[in-house]
Tab-separated table of C-alpha atoms in Angstrom:
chain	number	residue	atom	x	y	z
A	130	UNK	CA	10.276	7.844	-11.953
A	131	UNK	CA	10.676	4.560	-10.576
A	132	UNK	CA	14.153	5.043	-9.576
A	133	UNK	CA	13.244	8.400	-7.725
A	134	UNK	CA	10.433	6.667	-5.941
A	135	UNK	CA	12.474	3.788	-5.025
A	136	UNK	CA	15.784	6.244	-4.173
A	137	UNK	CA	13.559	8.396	-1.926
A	138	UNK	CA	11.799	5.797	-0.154
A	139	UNK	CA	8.369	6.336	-1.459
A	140	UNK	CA	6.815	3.271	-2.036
A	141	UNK	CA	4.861	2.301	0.444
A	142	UNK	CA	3.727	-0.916	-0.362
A	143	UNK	CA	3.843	-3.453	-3.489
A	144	UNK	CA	1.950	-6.650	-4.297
A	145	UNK	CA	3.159	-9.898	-2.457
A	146	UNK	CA	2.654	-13.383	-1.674
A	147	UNK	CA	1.782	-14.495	1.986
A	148	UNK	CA	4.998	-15.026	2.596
A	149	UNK	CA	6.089	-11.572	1.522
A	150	UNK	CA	7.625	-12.514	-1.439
A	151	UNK	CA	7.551	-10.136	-4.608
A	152	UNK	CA	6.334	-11.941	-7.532
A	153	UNK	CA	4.565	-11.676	-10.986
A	154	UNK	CA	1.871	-14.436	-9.486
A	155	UNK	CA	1.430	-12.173	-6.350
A	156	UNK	CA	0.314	-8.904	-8.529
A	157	UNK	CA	-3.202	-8.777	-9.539
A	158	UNK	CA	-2.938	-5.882	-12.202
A	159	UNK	CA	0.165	-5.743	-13.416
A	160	UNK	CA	1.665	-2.526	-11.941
A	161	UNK	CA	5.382	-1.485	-12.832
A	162	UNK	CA	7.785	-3.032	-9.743
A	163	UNK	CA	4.700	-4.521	-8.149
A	164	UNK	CA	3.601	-1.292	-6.230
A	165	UNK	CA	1.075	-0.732	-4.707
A	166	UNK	CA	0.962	2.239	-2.840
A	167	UNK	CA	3.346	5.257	-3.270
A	168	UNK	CA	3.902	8.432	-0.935
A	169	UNK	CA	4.291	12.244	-2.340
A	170	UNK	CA	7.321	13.988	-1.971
A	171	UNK	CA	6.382	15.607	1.056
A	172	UNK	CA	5.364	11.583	2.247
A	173	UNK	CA	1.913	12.765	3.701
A	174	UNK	CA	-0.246	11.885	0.937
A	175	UNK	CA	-0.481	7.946	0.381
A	176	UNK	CA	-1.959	7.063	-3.312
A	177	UNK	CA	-2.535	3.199	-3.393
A	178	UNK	CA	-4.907	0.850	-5.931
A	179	UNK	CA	-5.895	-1.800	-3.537
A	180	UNK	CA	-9.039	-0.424	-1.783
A	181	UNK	CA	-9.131	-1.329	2.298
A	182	UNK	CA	-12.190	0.788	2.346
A	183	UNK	CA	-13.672	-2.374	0.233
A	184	UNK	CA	-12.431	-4.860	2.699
A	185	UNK	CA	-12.975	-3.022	6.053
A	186	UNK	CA	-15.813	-4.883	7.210
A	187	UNK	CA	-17.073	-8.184	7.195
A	188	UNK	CA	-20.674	-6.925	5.524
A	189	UNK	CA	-18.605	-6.345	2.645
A	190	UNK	CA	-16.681	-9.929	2.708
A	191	UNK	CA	-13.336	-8.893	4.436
A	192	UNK	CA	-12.040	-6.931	6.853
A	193	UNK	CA	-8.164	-7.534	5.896
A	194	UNK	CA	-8.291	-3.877	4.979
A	195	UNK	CA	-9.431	-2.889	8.676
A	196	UNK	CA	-5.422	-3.390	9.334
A	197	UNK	CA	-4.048	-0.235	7.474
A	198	UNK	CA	-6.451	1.980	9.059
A	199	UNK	CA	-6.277	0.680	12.441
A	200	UNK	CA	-2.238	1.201	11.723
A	201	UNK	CA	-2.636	4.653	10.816
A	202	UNK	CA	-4.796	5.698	13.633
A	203	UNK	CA	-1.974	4.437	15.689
A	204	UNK	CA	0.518	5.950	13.906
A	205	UNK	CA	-0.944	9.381	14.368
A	206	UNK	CA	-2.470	8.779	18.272
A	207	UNK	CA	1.410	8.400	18.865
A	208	UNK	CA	2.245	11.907	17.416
C-alpha cells in the first residue's frame, strides 16, 4: 500500500523538520514513511493525523494550522 500511495502520488504530506528534512526525530507518532496526510484515489478526499483545526487560532495556542486552510480556500477560489 505504501508503494501504490507513493507510485500514484497520494501522499500529501509527511512529518518533517523545519528545514524540511524527513527524519525519525521529526515524526511525533511513528507513522509508516513519515506520512502524514494521504489523498483517495479519486485525490479529493484528504485523510491526515495532525489536526490544523487544533492549531487554527491563537485561543487555542497556535494558529500554524490556519496555513492549510487558508491554502485550500485558495486553491478552490482559483477553480
Amino acid at each position: 500500500m505504501l508503494r501504490r500511495l507513493a507510485a500514484e502520488d497520494r501522499i500529501a504530506f509527511r512529518y518533517a523538520t523545519a528545514k524540511g528534512e524527513i527524519t525519525r526525530e521529526a515524526n511525533p507518532n511513528g507513522s509508516l514513511s513519515n506520512i502524514a496526510g494521504i489523498l483517495n484515489e479519486g485525490r479529493n478526499v484528504l485523510g491526515m493525523m495532525p489536526h490544523p483545526d487544533r492549531s487554527s487560532e491563537a485561543p487555542l495556542g497556535s494558529v500554524d494550522g490556519w496555513r492549510i486552510f487558508a491554502s485550500m480556500m485558495e486553491a478552490l477560489a482559483e477553480k
